[in-house]
XYZ file of C-alpha atoms in Angstrom:
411
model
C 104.732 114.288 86.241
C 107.090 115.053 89.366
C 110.953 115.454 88.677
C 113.648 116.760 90.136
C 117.455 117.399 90.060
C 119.310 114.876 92.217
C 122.981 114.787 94.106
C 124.020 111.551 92.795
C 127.298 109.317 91.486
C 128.401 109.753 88.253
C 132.300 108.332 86.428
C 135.346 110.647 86.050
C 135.438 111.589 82.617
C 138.208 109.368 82.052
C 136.490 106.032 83.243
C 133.325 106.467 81.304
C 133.374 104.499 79.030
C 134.757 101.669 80.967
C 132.229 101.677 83.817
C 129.056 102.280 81.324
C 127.732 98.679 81.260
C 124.408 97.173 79.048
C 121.352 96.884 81.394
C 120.967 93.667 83.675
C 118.941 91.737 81.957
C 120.130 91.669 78.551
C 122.581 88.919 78.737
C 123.461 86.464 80.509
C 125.585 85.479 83.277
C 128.268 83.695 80.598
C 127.868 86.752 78.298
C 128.139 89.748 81.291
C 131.314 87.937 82.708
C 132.775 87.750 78.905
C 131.614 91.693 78.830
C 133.161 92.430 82.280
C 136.535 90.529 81.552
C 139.703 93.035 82.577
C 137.332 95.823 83.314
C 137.408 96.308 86.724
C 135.282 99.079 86.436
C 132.576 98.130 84.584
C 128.966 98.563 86.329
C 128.247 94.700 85.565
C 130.496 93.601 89.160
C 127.892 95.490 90.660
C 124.833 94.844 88.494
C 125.436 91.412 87.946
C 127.944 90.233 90.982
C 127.709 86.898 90.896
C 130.250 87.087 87.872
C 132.833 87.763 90.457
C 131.562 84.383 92.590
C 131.729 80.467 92.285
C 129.923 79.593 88.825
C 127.705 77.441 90.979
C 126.431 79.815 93.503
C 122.686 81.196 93.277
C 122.020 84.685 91.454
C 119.265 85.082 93.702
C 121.727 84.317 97.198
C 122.917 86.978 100.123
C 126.322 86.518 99.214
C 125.643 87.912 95.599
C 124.346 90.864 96.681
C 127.150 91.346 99.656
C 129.677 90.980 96.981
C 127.830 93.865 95.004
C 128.042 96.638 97.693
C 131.269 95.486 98.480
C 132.248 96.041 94.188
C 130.009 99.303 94.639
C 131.799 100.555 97.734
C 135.190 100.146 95.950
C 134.204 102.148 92.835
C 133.819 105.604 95.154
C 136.757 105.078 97.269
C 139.139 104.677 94.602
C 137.800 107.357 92.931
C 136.008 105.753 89.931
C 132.560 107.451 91.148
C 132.216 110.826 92.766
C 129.667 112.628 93.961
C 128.474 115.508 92.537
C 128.561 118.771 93.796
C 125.380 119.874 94.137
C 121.793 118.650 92.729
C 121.791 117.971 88.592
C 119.716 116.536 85.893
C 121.461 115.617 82.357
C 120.456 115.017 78.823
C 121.792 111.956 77.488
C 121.361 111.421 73.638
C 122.120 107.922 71.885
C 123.279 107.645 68.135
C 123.149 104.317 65.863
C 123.085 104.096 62.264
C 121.693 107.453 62.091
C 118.816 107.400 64.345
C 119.038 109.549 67.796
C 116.792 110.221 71.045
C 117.562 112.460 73.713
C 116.397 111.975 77.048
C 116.218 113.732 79.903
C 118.085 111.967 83.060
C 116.154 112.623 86.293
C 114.137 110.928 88.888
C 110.756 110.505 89.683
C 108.317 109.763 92.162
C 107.744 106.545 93.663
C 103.974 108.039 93.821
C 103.157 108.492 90.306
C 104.536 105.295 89.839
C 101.926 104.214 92.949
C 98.990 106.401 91.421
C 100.241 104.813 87.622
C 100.787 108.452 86.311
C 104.218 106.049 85.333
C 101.739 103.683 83.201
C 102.697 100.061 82.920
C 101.884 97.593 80.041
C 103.989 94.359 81.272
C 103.474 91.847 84.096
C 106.362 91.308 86.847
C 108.362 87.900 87.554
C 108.011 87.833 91.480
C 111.719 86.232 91.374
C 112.687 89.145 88.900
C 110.969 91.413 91.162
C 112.391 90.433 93.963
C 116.173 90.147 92.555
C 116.012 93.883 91.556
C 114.866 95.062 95.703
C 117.441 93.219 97.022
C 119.840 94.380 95.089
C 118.462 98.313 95.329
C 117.954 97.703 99.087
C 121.834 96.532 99.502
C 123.562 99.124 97.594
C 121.229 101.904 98.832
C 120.990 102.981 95.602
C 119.339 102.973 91.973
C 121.943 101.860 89.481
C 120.011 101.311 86.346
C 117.990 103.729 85.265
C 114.293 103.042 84.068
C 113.676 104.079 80.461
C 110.374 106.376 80.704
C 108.771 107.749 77.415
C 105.676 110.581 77.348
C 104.310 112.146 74.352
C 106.396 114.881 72.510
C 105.681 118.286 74.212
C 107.363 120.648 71.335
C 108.204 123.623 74.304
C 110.216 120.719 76.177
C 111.980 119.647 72.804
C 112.638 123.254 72.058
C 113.966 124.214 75.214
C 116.208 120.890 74.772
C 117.796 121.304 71.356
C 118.770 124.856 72.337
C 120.869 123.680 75.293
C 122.194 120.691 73.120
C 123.221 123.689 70.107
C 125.091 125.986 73.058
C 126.675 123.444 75.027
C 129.360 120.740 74.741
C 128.753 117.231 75.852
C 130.659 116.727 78.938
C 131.053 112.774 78.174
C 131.059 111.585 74.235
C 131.749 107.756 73.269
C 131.096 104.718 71.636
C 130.855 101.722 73.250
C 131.758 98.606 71.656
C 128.454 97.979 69.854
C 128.511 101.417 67.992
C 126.297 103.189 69.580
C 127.503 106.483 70.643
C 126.619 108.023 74.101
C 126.890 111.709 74.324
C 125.795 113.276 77.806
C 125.286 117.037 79.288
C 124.968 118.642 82.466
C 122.005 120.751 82.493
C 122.017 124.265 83.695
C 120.216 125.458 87.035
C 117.790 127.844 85.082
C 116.954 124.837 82.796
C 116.434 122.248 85.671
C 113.612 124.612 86.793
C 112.023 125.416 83.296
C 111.681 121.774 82.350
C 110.956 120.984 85.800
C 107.802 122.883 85.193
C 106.662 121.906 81.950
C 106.718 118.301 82.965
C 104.549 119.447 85.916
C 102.294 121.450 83.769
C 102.500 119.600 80.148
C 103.100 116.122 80.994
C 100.297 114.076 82.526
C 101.948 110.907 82.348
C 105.116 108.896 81.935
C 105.358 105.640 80.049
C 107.249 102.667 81.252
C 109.385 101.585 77.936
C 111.549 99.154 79.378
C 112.752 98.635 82.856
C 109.118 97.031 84.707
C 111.443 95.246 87.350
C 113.607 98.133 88.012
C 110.629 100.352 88.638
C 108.770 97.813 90.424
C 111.770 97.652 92.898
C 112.256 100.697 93.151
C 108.539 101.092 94.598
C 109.045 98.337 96.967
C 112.068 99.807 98.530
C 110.477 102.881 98.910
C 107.549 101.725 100.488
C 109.970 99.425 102.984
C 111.502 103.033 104.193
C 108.679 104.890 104.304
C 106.604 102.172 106.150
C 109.944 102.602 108.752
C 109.807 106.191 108.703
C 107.966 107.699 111.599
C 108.775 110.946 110.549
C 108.292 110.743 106.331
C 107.625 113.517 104.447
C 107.737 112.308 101.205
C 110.648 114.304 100.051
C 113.603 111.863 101.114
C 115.647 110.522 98.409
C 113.924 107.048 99.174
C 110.943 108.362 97.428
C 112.659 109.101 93.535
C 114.080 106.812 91.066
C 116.153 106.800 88.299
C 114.965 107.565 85.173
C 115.437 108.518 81.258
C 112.173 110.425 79.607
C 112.418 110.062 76.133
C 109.749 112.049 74.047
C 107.846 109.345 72.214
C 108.695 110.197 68.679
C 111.964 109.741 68.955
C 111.839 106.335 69.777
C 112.658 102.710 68.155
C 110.818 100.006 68.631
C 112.136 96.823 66.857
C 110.252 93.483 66.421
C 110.786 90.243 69.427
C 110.338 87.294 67.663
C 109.895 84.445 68.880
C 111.246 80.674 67.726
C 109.230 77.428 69.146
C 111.019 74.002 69.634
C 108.714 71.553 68.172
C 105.525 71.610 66.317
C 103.199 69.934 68.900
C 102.959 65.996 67.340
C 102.271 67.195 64.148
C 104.481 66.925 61.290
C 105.375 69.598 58.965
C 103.172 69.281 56.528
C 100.062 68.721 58.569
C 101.365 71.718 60.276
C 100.777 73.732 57.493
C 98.078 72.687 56.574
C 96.556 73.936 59.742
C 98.153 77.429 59.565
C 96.536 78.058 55.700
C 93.392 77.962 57.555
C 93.911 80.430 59.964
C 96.111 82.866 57.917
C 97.216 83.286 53.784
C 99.987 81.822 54.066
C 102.247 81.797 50.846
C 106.122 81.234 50.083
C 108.691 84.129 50.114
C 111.858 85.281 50.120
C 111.049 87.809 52.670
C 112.775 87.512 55.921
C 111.282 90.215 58.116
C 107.353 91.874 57.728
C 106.846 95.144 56.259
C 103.492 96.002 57.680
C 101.304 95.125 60.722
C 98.922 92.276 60.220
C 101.944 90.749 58.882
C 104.543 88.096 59.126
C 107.814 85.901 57.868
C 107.440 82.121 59.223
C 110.700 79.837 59.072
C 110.892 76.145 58.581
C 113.921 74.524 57.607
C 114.889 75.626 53.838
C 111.821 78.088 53.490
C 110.535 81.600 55.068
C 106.892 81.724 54.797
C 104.685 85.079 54.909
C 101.188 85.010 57.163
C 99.024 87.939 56.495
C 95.766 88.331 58.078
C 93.631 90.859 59.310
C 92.152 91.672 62.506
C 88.459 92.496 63.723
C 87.525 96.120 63.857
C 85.991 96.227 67.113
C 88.458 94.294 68.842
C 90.471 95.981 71.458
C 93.835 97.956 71.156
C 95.494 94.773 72.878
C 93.879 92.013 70.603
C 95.147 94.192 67.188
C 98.626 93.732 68.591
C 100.309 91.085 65.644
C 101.851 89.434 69.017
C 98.304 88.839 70.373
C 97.171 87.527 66.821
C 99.555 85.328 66.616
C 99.429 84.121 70.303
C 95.724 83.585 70.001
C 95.399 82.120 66.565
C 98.437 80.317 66.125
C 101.043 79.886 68.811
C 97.635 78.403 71.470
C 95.540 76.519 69.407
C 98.369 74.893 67.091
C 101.328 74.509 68.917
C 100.362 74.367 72.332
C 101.912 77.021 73.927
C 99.048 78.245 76.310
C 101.414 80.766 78.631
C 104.497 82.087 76.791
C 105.517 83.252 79.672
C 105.929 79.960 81.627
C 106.444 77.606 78.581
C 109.584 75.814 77.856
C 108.996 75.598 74.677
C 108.800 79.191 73.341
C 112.149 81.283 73.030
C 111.611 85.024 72.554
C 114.871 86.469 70.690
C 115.290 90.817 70.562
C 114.989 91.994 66.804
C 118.025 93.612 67.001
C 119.726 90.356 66.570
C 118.129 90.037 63.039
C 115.962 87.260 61.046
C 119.625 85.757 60.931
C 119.508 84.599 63.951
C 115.918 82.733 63.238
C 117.449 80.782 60.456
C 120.445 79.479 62.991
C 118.176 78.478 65.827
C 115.719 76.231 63.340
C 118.759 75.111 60.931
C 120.907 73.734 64.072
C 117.547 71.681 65.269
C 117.761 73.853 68.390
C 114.041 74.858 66.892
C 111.615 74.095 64.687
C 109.712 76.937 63.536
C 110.496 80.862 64.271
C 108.557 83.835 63.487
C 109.942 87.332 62.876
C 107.456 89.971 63.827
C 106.696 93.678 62.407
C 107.357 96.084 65.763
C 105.013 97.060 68.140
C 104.568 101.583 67.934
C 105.293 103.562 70.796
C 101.041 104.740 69.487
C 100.247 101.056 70.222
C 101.927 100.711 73.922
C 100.538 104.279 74.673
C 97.331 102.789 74.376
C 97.485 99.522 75.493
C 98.446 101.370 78.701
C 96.117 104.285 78.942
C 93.499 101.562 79.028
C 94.855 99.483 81.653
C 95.718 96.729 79.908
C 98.726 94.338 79.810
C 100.853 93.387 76.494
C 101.711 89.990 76.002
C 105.198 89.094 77.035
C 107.622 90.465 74.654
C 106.081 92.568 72.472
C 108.593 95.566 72.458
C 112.513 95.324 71.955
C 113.372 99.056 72.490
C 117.180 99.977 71.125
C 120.001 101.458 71.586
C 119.557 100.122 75.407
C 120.296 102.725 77.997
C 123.993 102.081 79.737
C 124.170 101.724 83.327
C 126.615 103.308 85.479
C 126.729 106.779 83.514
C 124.503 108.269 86.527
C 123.812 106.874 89.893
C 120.927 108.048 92.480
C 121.515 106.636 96.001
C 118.659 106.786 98.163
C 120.283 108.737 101.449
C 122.449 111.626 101.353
């Protein structure tokens, strides 16, 4: 793993907490312009700048992304971000409900990512994809950064917690949805030690969450070094943005998913058919409390599936989210591509089995399915092998903010 300190834009203490915005694609348009209402700081005009436009206009349009380094532009020259001094890497550390992670804010190589010593496990919407460049290739910068986990190295988590211990946070809040953001400048001595344990330690990097951003961020890369007669490698163009988070500090909670109609069949029929595949019996239980597990909703009545998978079969097909893809979701209900049908909603497990219930009791569904999590163990594998997770599989929280740190790609 490459890293290395970087000159780049970061809030004036006093507007932290107002520019910090949620990542991109967690909400929608309606939802980031309700987020971004009377903060005229917040990172979502830049991230998400068609909230500043006609409701009508495209997402995907020139104008959107105009509007974005003009809202980008304004934040530096009134002030809002500054550039540092001189070259810096932080360590930003997330609290909820008692659980923490500490990450190290950096950036990486567009090359490992190239080489995939930054492993992937999820496919890429090209119109996703595509989105994210534009918008990187406009601003000249990398605004969100990509949330990278490794496995625990206990000389980096030493060296870590003894900083953390000596030092006060130069930033501590808590945005809205109670998670508390507390962030340090690291020292020059401490840029070079981790600098080379991740060099010497680290082999690879795990893409957590963030596949577009990184994907982007590639693309751009490789549009200014395919321009660059004189390239070297070393030019700004060639690093992203990025949080490493050592993997045992991570939280992985369930994405479960909630399908609109069951296929022609009616509901008892329906289960009928799912008795076969899995033991299926009535519960109380709303949410799964071991793999090879889980809670099925139908109007009035949670369910629980259990079943167990073959021995042999590969780390991807033990996922529960292949399982029930394969076995039930397919051959039942119909949904052959979950990640093209129209008929398959995926919702993140922070919002709770609650949120099951509502969908199927307002009609807007008519069966849901909440899902034990996928392990950081799991998603290590699935990508040490090469292999792709079905859509969905990993709802990673608290989210990284955007805004606290920006790399721009010249100067």
């Amino acid at each position: 793993m490459r890293i290395r300190s970087f000159k780049g834009l970061v809030p004036t203490p006093k507007n932290v907490s107002e520019v910090a915005a949620v990542p991109y694609d967690v909400v929608n348009r309606e939802e980031a312009a309700a987020l971004a209402k009377d903060k005229p700081f917040s990172l979502l005009h830049v991230d998400r700048a068609e909230i500043g436009l006609d409701a009508e206009i495209d997402p995907y349009s020139a104008p959107v992304y105009a509007k974005a380094r003009e809202n980008f532009d304004r934040l530096q020259k009134d002030g809002i971000l500054v550039r540092e001094d001189k070259p810096c890497m932080y360590l930003y550390r997330q609290v909820i409900a008692g659980h923490s992670q500490t990450g190290l804010v950096t950036v990486c190589h567009t090359e490992d990512y190239e080489k995939d010593i930054i492993k992937k496990h999820e496919k890429t919407r090209q119109d996703k994809e595509d989105d994210r460049t534009n918008l990187v290739d406009s601003l000249n910068a990398n605004t969100g950064p990509i949330f990278l986990t490794y496995r625990q190295r206990p000389g980096i988590s030493a060296l870590i917690e003894s900083f953390m211990k000596d030092e006060k946070p130069i930033n501590d809040f808590t945005a809205p949805d109670g998670v508390q953001h507390q962030l340090w400048r690291i020292s020059l001595g401490l840029c070079v030690s981790l600098t080379g344990l991740f060099e010497s330690q680290v082999p690879c990097a795990y893409v957590a969450d963030g596949h577009h951003r990184a994907a982007s961020a590639f693309r751009v890369s490789k549009l200014r070094r395919d321009a660059n007669p004189s390239h070297t490698g070393e030019e700004n163009y060639n690093w992203f943005l990025s949080v490493l988070f050592p993997g045992n500090e991570l939280k992985i909670l369930p994405y479960n998913r909630a399908v609109k109609d069951l296929n022609c069949q009616d509901r008892e029929e329906f289960l009928k058919k799912v008795g076969e595949i899995f033991t299926i019996k009535p519960t109380t239980l709303k949410s799964p409390t071991k793999p090879g597990q889980c809670c099925m909703y139908l109007k009035d009545q949670w369910y629980e599936l259990t079943w167990e998978a073959a021995k042999d079969a590969s780390p991807i097909d033990q996922l529960d989210v292949s399982i029930l893809q394969d076995r039930l979701l397919k051959p039942l209900l119909g949904i052959d591509d979950p990640r093209t049908s129209k008929r398959i909603d995926f919702i993140g497990g922070i919002r709770g089995p609650e949120e099951l219930e509502k969908l199927v009791n307002a009609k807007e569904h008519t069966v849901a399915f909440s899902m034990y999590p996928t392990t950081v163990e799991q998603l290590m594998a699935i990508s040490d092998v090469g292999q792709i997770m079905p859509p969905k599989s990993t709802w990673f929280e608290p989210k990284l903010r955007s805004g606290l740190f920006v790399h721009t790609l010249e100067g």
